[in-house]
Short mmCIF file of C-alpha atoms in Angstrom, two decimals:
data_model
loop_
_atom_site.label_atom_id
_atom_site.label_comp_id
_atom_site.label_asym_id
_atom_site.label_seq_id
_atom_site.Cartn_x
_atom_site.Cartn_y
_atom_site.Cartn_z
CA MET C 1 21.75 -25.49 28.33
CA PHE C 2 21.96 -23.45 25.46
CA LYS C 3 20.29 -26.04 23.55
CA ALA C 4 17.38 -25.71 25.68
CA ILE C 5 17.33 -21.83 25.40
CA PHE C 6 17.59 -22.06 21.71
CA THR C 7 14.53 -24.38 22.03
CA ASN C 8 12.53 -21.74 24.12
CA SER C 9 13.74 -18.75 22.28
CA SER C 10 12.61 -20.33 18.80
CA GLY C 11 9.04 -20.71 20.45
CA ILE C 12 8.98 -17.77 21.94
CA LEU C 13 9.71 -15.81 18.81
CA PHE C 14 7.64 -17.83 16.79
CA SER C 15 4.61 -17.38 19.40
CA ARG C 16 5.58 -13.18 19.26
CA ILE C 17 5.71 -13.09 15.64
CA LEU C 18 2.10 -14.46 15.14
CA GLY C 19 1.38 -12.16 18.08
CA PHE C 20 2.73 -9.00 16.44
CA ILE C 21 0.22 -10.05 13.84
CA ARG C 22 -2.20 -10.59 16.02
CA ASP C 23 -1.88 -7.10 17.37
CA LEU C 24 -1.64 -6.26 14.06
CA LEU C 25 -4.98 -7.06 13.39
CA THR C 26 -6.79 -5.41 16.68
CA ALA C 27 -4.99 -2.08 15.99
CA SER C 28 -6.37 -1.81 12.38
CA ALA C 29 -9.53 -3.38 13.54
CA LEU C 30 -10.19 -1.63 16.84
CA GLY C 31 -7.55 1.10 17.08
CA ALA C 32 -7.23 2.43 20.11
CA ASN C 33 -10.56 3.48 21.58
CA VAL C 34 -12.89 2.28 24.45
CA TYR C 35 -13.63 -1.12 22.83
CA SER C 36 -9.85 -1.90 22.79
CA ASP C 37 -9.51 -0.85 26.17
CA ILE C 38 -12.13 -3.11 27.31
CA PHE C 39 -10.67 -6.22 25.59
CA PHE C 40 -7.56 -5.59 27.23
CA ILE C 41 -9.03 -4.95 30.52
CA ALA C 42 -11.02 -8.63 29.64
CA PHE C 43 -7.78 -10.21 28.92
CA LYS C 44 -5.84 -8.57 31.30
CA LEU C 45 -7.57 -9.91 34.10
CA PRO C 46 -7.22 -13.67 33.66
CA ASN C 47 -3.27 -12.87 32.77
CA LEU C 48 -2.71 -11.51 35.72
CA PHE C 49 -4.20 -14.11 37.92
CA ARG C 50 -2.15 -16.43 35.57
CA ARG C 51 1.22 -14.88 35.96
CA ILE C 52 0.45 -14.83 39.81
CA PHE C 53 -0.98 -18.12 40.33
CA ALA C 54 0.31 -20.26 37.42
CA GLU C 55 3.65 -19.34 35.41
CA GLY C 56 5.52 -17.79 37.91
CA ALA C 57 4.87 -18.92 41.53
CA PHE C 58 4.02 -21.84 41.03
CA THR C 59 6.39 -23.65 38.66
CA GLN C 60 9.24 -21.74 40.66
CA VAL C 61 7.98 -23.73 43.80
CA PHE C 62 6.93 -26.74 42.01
CA MET C 63 10.34 -27.67 40.27
CA PRO C 64 12.32 -28.00 43.38
CA ALA C 65 9.85 -29.43 45.49
CA PHE C 66 9.31 -32.18 42.73
CA ALA C 67 12.89 -32.79 42.35
CA ARG C 68 13.31 -33.04 46.56
CA THR C 69 10.17 -35.56 46.87
CA LYS C 70 10.58 -39.44 46.43
CA HIS C 71 6.55 -39.65 45.49
CA LYS C 72 6.49 -37.79 42.44
CA ALA C 73 2.95 -39.05 41.21
CA VAL C 74 0.90 -38.53 44.20
CA PHE C 75 2.30 -35.05 44.85
CA SER C 76 2.19 -33.86 41.38
CA ALA C 77 -2.13 -34.96 41.66
CA ASN C 78 -2.46 -33.44 44.77
CA ILE C 79 -0.99 -30.13 44.10
CA PHE C 80 -3.01 -30.30 40.75
CA LEU C 81 -5.94 -30.92 42.46
CA LEU C 82 -5.66 -28.20 45.30
CA PHE C 83 -4.84 -25.28 42.79
CA LEU C 84 -7.33 -26.34 40.64
CA SER C 85 -10.02 -26.54 42.48
CA ILE C 86 -9.14 -23.11 43.94
CA ILE C 87 -8.82 -21.46 40.51
CA LEU C 88 -12.24 -22.79 39.24
CA ILE C 89 -13.88 -21.33 42.56
CA ILE C 90 -12.38 -17.69 41.40
CA THR C 91 -13.50 -18.47 37.69
CA LEU C 92 -17.08 -19.18 38.81
CA LEU C 93 -16.90 -16.11 41.18
CA VAL C 94 -15.96 -13.81 38.15
CA ASN C 95 -18.60 -15.29 36.10
CA LEU C 96 -21.27 -14.70 38.69
CA LEU C 97 -19.93 -10.97 39.23
CA PRO C 98 -18.34 -9.88 36.36
CA ALA C 99 -19.42 -6.20 36.89
CA LEU C 100 -17.52 -6.23 40.31
CA PHE C 101 -14.20 -7.37 38.81
CA THR C 102 -14.33 -5.16 35.95
CA LYS C 103 -14.96 -2.69 38.63
CA ALA C 104 -12.17 -3.49 40.49
CA ILE C 105 -9.28 -3.49 37.82
CA ALA C 106 -10.74 -0.20 35.79
CA VAL C 107 -12.12 2.23 38.56
CA GLY C 108 -12.01 4.78 35.90
CA PHE C 109 -14.45 3.27 33.93
CA ASN C 110 -18.01 4.92 34.13
CA ALA C 111 -21.02 2.56 34.69
CA ASP C 112 -21.66 2.05 31.24
CA THR C 113 -18.43 1.22 30.24
CA ILE C 114 -17.97 -1.32 33.01
CA HIS C 115 -21.52 -2.35 31.94
CA LEU C 116 -20.31 -2.97 27.94
CA ALA C 117 -17.05 -4.79 29.48
CA ALA C 118 -18.54 -6.85 32.17
CA PRO C 119 -19.78 -10.40 29.45
CA TYR C 120 -16.30 -10.25 28.28
CA VAL C 121 -14.52 -10.26 31.26
CA ALA C 122 -16.52 -13.48 32.28
CA ILE C 123 -15.74 -15.15 29.22
CA ASN C 124 -11.64 -14.25 28.98
CA PHE C 125 -11.64 -15.61 32.57
CA TRP C 126 -12.02 -19.06 31.55
CA TYR C 127 -8.80 -19.31 30.23
CA LEU C 128 -7.22 -18.93 33.89
CA PRO C 129 -8.01 -22.75 34.69
CA LEU C 130 -6.86 -24.23 30.94
CA ILE C 131 -3.44 -22.32 31.39
CA PHE C 132 -3.07 -23.56 34.61
CA ILE C 133 -3.44 -27.09 33.87
CA VAL C 134 -1.19 -26.22 30.79
CA THR C 135 1.55 -24.52 33.52
CA PHE C 136 1.15 -27.75 35.65
CA LEU C 137 1.96 -30.28 32.56
CA SER C 138 4.95 -27.96 31.19
CA SER C 139 6.78 -27.72 34.36
CA ILE C 140 6.70 -31.84 34.19
CA LEU C 141 7.71 -31.60 30.81
CA GLN C 142 10.40 -29.54 31.66
CA TYR C 143 11.62 -31.17 34.23
CA LYS C 144 12.59 -34.26 32.20
CA GLY C 145 13.94 -31.95 29.69
CA HIS C 146 11.27 -30.73 27.03
CA PHE C 147 10.82 -27.72 26.65
CA ALA C 148 9.97 -27.30 22.91
CA THR C 149 5.83 -28.25 23.31
CA SER C 150 5.55 -25.26 26.54
CA ALA C 151 7.60 -22.93 24.08
CA PHE C 152 5.55 -23.20 21.08
CA SER C 153 2.32 -23.87 22.01
CA THR C 154 1.57 -20.02 23.23
CA ALA C 155 1.61 -19.94 18.90
CA LEU C 156 -2.02 -21.35 19.40
CA LEU C 157 -3.54 -18.83 21.33
CA ASN C 158 -2.48 -16.54 18.71
CA LEU C 159 -3.46 -18.17 15.86
CA SER C 160 -6.46 -18.84 17.51
CA LEU C 161 -6.92 -14.82 17.78
CA ILE C 162 -5.98 -14.09 14.45
CA PHE C 163 -8.60 -16.19 13.23
CA ALA C 164 -11.19 -14.66 15.59
CA LEU C 165 -10.06 -11.42 13.84
CA LEU C 166 -10.35 -12.77 10.23
CA LEU C 167 -13.90 -14.12 10.87
CA SER C 168 -15.00 -11.05 12.53
CA LYS C 169 -14.01 -8.79 9.79
CA ASN C 170 -16.18 -6.37 8.51
CA THR C 171 -18.76 -6.24 11.86
CA ASN C 172 -19.23 -4.00 14.34
CA GLU C 173 -16.66 -3.07 17.08
CA SER C 174 -18.95 -5.21 19.87
CA THR C 175 -18.88 -8.70 17.70
CA ILE C 176 -14.87 -8.07 17.29
CA VAL C 177 -14.05 -8.25 20.82
CA TYR C 178 -16.64 -10.86 21.20
CA TYR C 179 -14.90 -13.14 18.58
CA LEU C 180 -11.56 -12.74 20.41
CA SER C 181 -13.20 -13.50 23.67
CA PHE C 182 -14.11 -16.73 22.66
CA GLY C 183 -10.77 -17.13 20.64
CA VAL C 184 -9.00 -16.50 24.05
CA VAL C 185 -10.37 -19.77 25.69
CA ILE C 186 -10.02 -21.70 22.04
CA GLY C 187 -6.69 -20.97 22.18
CA GLY C 188 -6.45 -22.39 25.96
CA LEU C 189 -7.83 -25.78 25.00
CA LEU C 190 -6.01 -26.30 21.92
CA GLN C 191 -2.60 -25.66 24.46
CA VAL C 192 -3.74 -28.17 27.27
CA GLY C 193 -4.68 -30.54 23.97
CA VAL C 194 -0.87 -30.56 22.75
CA HIS C 195 0.54 -30.69 26.35
CA LEU C 196 -1.67 -33.92 26.74
CA MET C 197 -0.55 -35.17 23.58
CA THR C 198 3.25 -34.96 24.25
CA LEU C 199 2.53 -36.37 27.73
CA TYR C 200 1.05 -39.34 26.41
CA ARG C 201 4.09 -39.52 23.65
CA MET C 202 6.97 -39.49 26.09
CA GLY C 203 4.81 -41.88 28.73
CA LEU C 204 4.27 -39.89 31.20
CA MET C 205 0.23 -40.09 31.62
CA LYS C 206 1.29 -43.34 33.76
CA LEU C 207 2.98 -41.17 36.35
CA LEU C 208 -0.20 -38.80 36.20
CA TYR C 209 -2.02 -41.83 36.21
CA GLY C 210 -1.01 -43.20 38.81
CA GLY C 211 -0.92 -40.30 41.31
CA PHE C 212 -4.79 -40.09 40.48
CA LYS C 213 -5.25 -43.36 41.46
CA TYR C 214 -3.17 -43.68 44.71
CA LEU C 215 -3.95 -40.09 45.61
CA THR C 216 -6.55 -40.86 48.67
CA GLN C 217 -4.66 -44.13 50.18
CA LYS C 218 -0.99 -42.33 50.05
CA SER C 219 -2.00 -38.85 50.79
CA LYS C 220 -0.12 -39.43 54.25
CA ILE C 221 3.19 -39.92 52.80
CA ILE C 222 3.40 -36.88 51.06
CA LYS C 223 2.01 -34.84 53.78
CA GLU C 224 5.35 -33.17 54.70
CA ASP C 225 6.10 -32.56 51.31
CA THR C 226 2.92 -30.90 50.58
CA SER C 227 3.09 -28.52 53.60
CA LYS C 228 6.67 -27.44 52.72
CA PHE C 229 5.01 -26.55 49.00
CA LYS C 230 2.41 -24.40 50.62
CA ARG C 231 4.68 -22.79 53.32
CA ASN C 232 7.22 -21.69 50.02
CA PHE C 233 3.87 -20.59 47.60
CA PHE C 234 2.47 -18.08 49.19
CA PRO C 235 5.57 -15.69 49.74
CA ALA C 236 6.62 -17.05 46.21
CA MET C 237 3.30 -15.93 44.76
CA TRP C 238 3.80 -12.20 46.45
CA GLY C 239 7.44 -12.56 44.96
CA ASN C 240 6.26 -13.11 41.30
CA SER C 241 2.95 -11.15 41.37
CA THR C 242 4.55 -7.78 42.33
CA ALA C 243 5.19 -7.16 37.75
CA GLN C 244 1.67 -8.46 37.50
CA VAL C 245 0.23 -5.72 40.20
CA SER C 246 2.14 -2.72 38.70
CA ALA C 247 0.66 -3.95 35.32
CA PHE C 248 -2.87 -3.89 37.17
CA LEU C 249 -2.09 -0.64 38.72
CA ASP C 250 -1.27 0.87 35.18
CA THR C 251 -4.40 -0.23 33.87
CA PHE C 252 -6.06 1.20 37.19
CA LEU C 253 -4.40 4.08 36.94
CA ALA C 254 -4.16 4.98 33.09
CA SER C 255 -8.16 4.22 33.30
CA PHE C 256 -8.41 7.70 34.69
CA LEU C 257 -6.33 9.14 31.56
CA ALA C 258 -7.40 10.04 28.41
CA THR C 259 -9.40 7.32 26.17
CA GLY C 260 -6.35 5.16 24.53
CA SER C 261 -3.99 5.68 27.58
CA ILE C 262 -4.32 1.59 28.12
CA SER C 263 -3.99 0.68 25.06
CA TYR C 264 -0.75 2.46 24.33
CA LEU C 265 0.50 1.08 27.57
CA TYR C 266 -0.43 -2.16 26.04
CA TYR C 267 0.83 -1.85 22.74
CA ALA C 268 4.54 -0.44 24.29
CA ASN C 269 4.53 -3.25 26.67
CA ARG C 270 4.23 -5.86 24.20
CA ILE C 271 7.00 -4.54 22.54
CA PHE C 272 9.22 -4.60 25.55
CA GLN C 273 8.22 -8.48 26.49
CA LEU C 274 9.42 -9.54 23.25
CA PRO C 275 13.20 -9.12 24.44
CA LEU C 276 12.46 -10.10 28.01
CA ALA C 277 10.42 -13.14 26.84
CA LEU C 278 13.02 -14.15 23.50
CA PHE C 279 16.04 -13.67 26.10
CA ALA C 280 15.33 -13.44 29.47
CA ILE C 281 12.63 -15.77 30.04
CA ALA C 282 13.73 -18.35 27.53
CA THR C 283 17.36 -18.22 29.47
CA SER C 284 15.90 -18.43 32.97
CA VAL C 285 13.39 -21.33 32.03
CA ALA C 286 16.13 -23.23 30.48
CA LEU C 287 18.85 -22.97 33.42
CA PHE C 288 16.23 -23.05 36.42
CA PRO C 289 16.40 -27.10 36.24
CA LYS C 290 19.47 -27.10 36.15
CA VAL C 291 20.15 -24.99 39.16
CA ALA C 292 17.55 -26.35 41.47
CA ARG C 293 18.96 -30.11 40.49
CA TYR C 294 23.09 -28.83 41.29
CA LEU C 295 21.63 -27.01 44.29
CA LYS C 296 19.64 -29.77 45.39
CA ASN C 297 22.82 -32.00 45.01
CA ASN C 298 25.01 -29.33 46.82
CA ASP C 299 27.40 -28.72 43.96
CA GLU C 300 27.12 -24.77 43.96
CA LYS C 301 30.19 -24.32 41.86
CA LYS C 302 28.59 -26.12 38.70
CA ALA C 303 24.70 -24.09 39.30
CA LEU C 304 27.28 -20.58 39.55
CA ALA C 305 29.38 -21.74 36.16
CA ASN C 306 25.67 -22.22 34.69
CA LEU C 307 24.75 -19.09 36.12
CA GLU C 308 27.51 -16.78 34.77
CA LYS C 309 27.29 -18.24 31.03
CA ALA C 310 23.84 -17.46 30.87
CA PHE C 311 24.38 -14.19 32.41
CA TRP C 312 26.84 -12.84 29.49
CA PHE C 313 24.87 -14.01 27.04
CA LEU C 314 21.90 -12.80 28.40
CA SER C 315 23.62 -9.16 28.99
CA ALA C 316 24.53 -8.81 25.30
CA LEU C 317 21.19 -9.67 23.89
CA LEU C 318 19.39 -7.49 26.35
CA THR C 319 21.80 -4.44 26.25
CA ALA C 320 21.65 -4.04 21.95
CA SER C 321 17.71 -4.78 22.68
CA THR C 322 17.63 -1.77 25.29
CA ILE C 323 19.47 0.18 22.76
CA GLY C 324 17.65 -0.39 19.64
CA GLY C 325 14.25 0.05 21.36
CA ILE C 326 15.28 3.35 22.71
CA VAL C 327 16.59 5.16 19.46
CA LEU C 328 14.02 3.47 17.20
CA SER C 329 10.90 3.34 19.23
CA HIS C 330 9.02 5.70 16.68
CA GLU C 331 9.93 3.48 13.58
CA ILE C 332 9.35 0.08 15.31
CA LEU C 333 5.75 1.02 16.54
CA LYS C 334 5.00 3.05 13.26
CA LEU C 335 5.97 0.23 11.03
CA LEU C 336 4.14 -2.87 13.58
CA PHE C 337 1.22 -0.46 14.22
CA GLU C 338 -0.01 2.40 12.10
CA HIS C 339 -2.13 1.19 9.95
CA GLY C 340 -5.87 1.21 9.86
CA ALA C 341 -7.31 2.97 12.81
CA PHE C 342 -4.13 3.19 14.46
CA SER C 343 -3.09 6.88 13.75
CA ALA C 344 -0.07 8.76 14.06
CA THR C 345 -0.73 10.32 16.93
CA ASP C 346 -1.41 7.32 18.39
CA THR C 347 2.33 5.81 17.31
CA THR C 348 3.81 8.94 18.84
CA ASN C 349 2.01 8.35 22.00
CA THR C 350 2.73 4.84 22.77
CA SER C 351 6.63 5.47 21.44
CA ALA C 352 7.21 7.57 24.51
CA VAL C 353 5.77 5.13 26.91
CA LEU C 354 7.84 2.16 25.12
CA GLN C 355 11.31 4.13 25.85
CA MET C 356 10.30 4.35 29.21
CA TYR C 357 9.54 0.88 29.43
CA MET C 358 13.11 0.16 27.60
CA ILE C 359 15.17 1.49 30.05
CA GLY C 360 14.26 -1.29 32.43
CA LEU C 361 15.01 -4.32 30.03
CA LEU C 362 18.52 -4.69 31.13
CA PRO C 363 17.62 -4.60 35.16
CA PHE C 364 14.61 -6.64 34.49
CA GLY C 365 15.83 -9.44 32.40
CA ILE C 366 19.06 -9.90 34.50
CA GLN C 367 17.00 -9.90 37.81
CA LYS C 368 14.77 -12.84 36.37
CA LEU C 369 18.07 -15.12 36.55
CA PHE C 370 19.37 -14.10 39.41
CA VAL C 371 16.04 -14.15 41.54
CA LEU C 372 15.93 -17.87 40.16
CA TRP C 373 18.66 -18.90 42.60
CA LEU C 374 16.54 -17.90 45.47
CA TYR C 375 13.97 -20.11 44.38
CA ALA C 376 16.37 -22.86 43.64
CA LYS C 377 17.69 -22.32 47.32
CA GLU C 378 14.12 -21.94 48.70
CA MET C 379 14.48 -18.27 49.84
CA GLN C 380 10.89 -17.30 49.12
CA MET C 381 10.54 -15.11 51.62
CA HIS C 382 13.74 -13.02 50.54
CA ALA C 383 12.25 -12.80 47.45
CA ALA C 384 8.81 -11.50 49.03
CA LYS C 385 10.35 -8.95 50.75
CA ILE C 386 11.96 -7.52 47.73
CA ALA C 387 8.93 -7.58 45.46
CA THR C 388 7.29 -5.58 48.57
CA ILE C 389 10.05 -2.86 48.08
CA SER C 390 9.62 -2.72 44.43
CA LEU C 391 5.94 -2.53 44.43
CA LEU C 392 6.30 0.26 47.10
CA THR C 393 8.68 2.17 45.11
CA TYR C 394 6.36 1.74 41.87
CA ILE C 395 3.36 2.92 43.65
CA VAL C 396 5.34 6.46 45.00
CA LEU C 397 6.44 6.89 41.51
CA ALA C 398 3.48 6.36 39.80
CA LEU C 399 1.28 8.27 41.45
CA THR C 400 4.23 11.39 41.34
CA PHE C 401 4.68 11.11 37.57
CA ILE C 402 1.24 10.35 36.52
CA ALA C 403 0.18 14.02 36.25
CA PRO C 404 3.20 15.46 34.63
CA PHE C 405 3.93 12.67 31.88
CA GLY C 406 1.00 10.70 31.83
CA ALA C 407 1.18 7.28 30.61
CA ALA C 408 4.94 7.25 29.93
CA GLY C 409 5.62 7.91 33.78
CA LEU C 410 3.56 5.24 34.62
CA ALA C 411 6.00 3.42 32.51
CA LEU C 412 9.04 4.93 34.22
CA ALA C 413 7.46 4.04 37.32
CA SER C 414 7.36 0.45 36.30
CA THR C 415 11.12 0.67 34.83
CA LEU C 416 12.48 2.67 38.45
CA GLY C 417 10.69 -0.09 40.53
CA GLY C 418 12.69 -2.59 38.39
CA PHE C 419 16.24 -1.13 39.42
CA VAL C 420 15.55 -1.62 42.99
CA SER C 421 14.32 -4.93 42.49
CA PHE C 422 17.48 -5.91 40.88
CA PHE C 423 19.78 -4.13 43.36
CA PHE C 424 17.88 -5.91 46.42
CA THR C 425 18.12 -9.79 44.91
CA ILE C 426 22.13 -8.80 43.98
CA LYS C 427 22.25 -7.78 47.48
CA VAL C 428 20.89 -11.38 48.74
CA PHE C 429 22.71 -13.63 46.00
CA GLY C 430 26.02 -12.04 47.30
CA LYS C 431 27.31 -8.70 46.10
CA GLU C 432 30.68 -10.66 46.18
CA ARG C 433 29.53 -13.70 44.21
CA PHE C 434 27.47 -10.90 41.53
CA PHE C 435 31.01 -8.86 41.50
CA ALA C 436 33.08 -11.70 40.51
CA ILE C 437 31.04 -12.66 37.64
CA LEU C 438 30.87 -9.28 36.40
CA LEU C 439 34.13 -8.11 36.97
CA ASN C 440 35.55 -9.60 33.74
CA LYS C 441 37.33 -8.54 30.14
CA LYS C 442 33.72 -9.33 29.09
CA LEU C 443 32.50 -6.24 30.74
CA ILE C 444 34.60 -4.27 28.46
CA TYR C 445 33.75 -5.75 25.59
CA LEU C 446 30.23 -5.00 26.25
CA ILE C 447 30.65 -1.48 27.21
CA VAL C 448 32.59 -0.82 23.95
CA GLY C 449 29.97 -2.85 22.03
CA ALA C 450 27.05 -1.25 23.29
CA ILE C 451 28.45 2.37 22.70
CA ALA C 452 29.54 1.45 19.00
CA PHE C 453 26.29 -0.15 18.20
CA THR C 454 24.45 3.36 20.06
CA LEU C 455 26.04 5.38 17.39
CA LEU C 456 25.61 3.20 14.50
CA LEU C 457 21.71 3.17 15.12
CA ILE C 458 21.63 6.95 15.46
CA LEU C 459 23.65 7.91 12.22
CA LEU C 460 21.17 5.11 10.09
CA LYS C 461 17.72 6.36 12.33
CA ASP C 462 16.80 8.78 9.24
CA SER C 463 17.58 6.24 6.61
CA ILE C 464 15.53 3.78 8.43
CA SER C 465 12.87 6.17 8.83
CA ALA C 466 12.91 6.98 5.08
CA TYR C 467 11.79 3.33 4.46
CA ILE C 468 9.37 2.85 6.98
#
């Protein structure tokens, strides 16, 4: 398990380093203004659908279903064609009516800004069908115990965007956003390419080929498996989508605030997502196939043992990241982004947003671990109910905090929604099970270590600031 976690973390870290280089170049080229807001809107829309349809719900329902079915090739081909068809229809609709979809995600934009943003939204949305193909292929690879390709392939998107920024250097802002938009699509094509190459190298193309070849004549034998997948998918889709819907609402509400607010949320969330992806997502991706297999074989003891190991490993890393992110928020942002068009005022505003996000890092990350248990046990409806409560909490708090705190209030509302989600996830998982894991001498070490690390960073804060 730890080998798989290390592989995932290494790939994510490599990709995120490239992502920060990309963001640094983007901040330098565009700053925090209407064009940066437009690109983040254009890129956010396919990412919203990607996380709802692809990475989240699809993987967490497909993996247990794929493990359970006796007709893996035909089942896989049927699910792939069904989802790809739906996603392509959505993509065509966005390209036919880009202004309508742009208006839906950024209601606060005026008519001129929507007209300006619409072509970029249409181009960026082609990333969605490409990344669904990547998600489907990576699910098969992960089931077979191969994590490296999926972990490192995201770097290709960032490399594509970095090249787009370099090629568009010394051009106007509109041209830069066009280059970035086409860079997104090219990055998606590259990701599909490396996954197909890996499947071919591992001899898994035969599985895909056989599934498509015999799909028509054997479709009846997978009818029950397909029906169960569909029943589980829609609750899972909703359960996985609340964080993305919250991000959508962040953008929607921030579009009514001062220019640059969308960008403050974006840059702060990028920092927040680094430890979340590097530790929480990497761990959950590595753990999920093992837990799904153990629970499928009714070996709950081994599943819990793996979950406990992952819990303490993740808790230590996320606690340290939370403390570092809160205490050194201004210094981190100044070091990474305060160049070119990104001003000291932008750093200060983004720092307040980042601190609000970082408060929720530990519950967000740990919740990702325990929600896997629900999905592995095919308790998608429970996860969907928890997600609904969390989202409603976020909406109420976002509307409450936006007036007094602005973009930072939206981030705080998201964080508090994460706490609610964590509480109810643990309740469904089982409070007795959870406290059996938590009430351990490791908890004392964690608390003492956290206090010592906090004091150390506070003492070193001025020295660190002086060197930045």
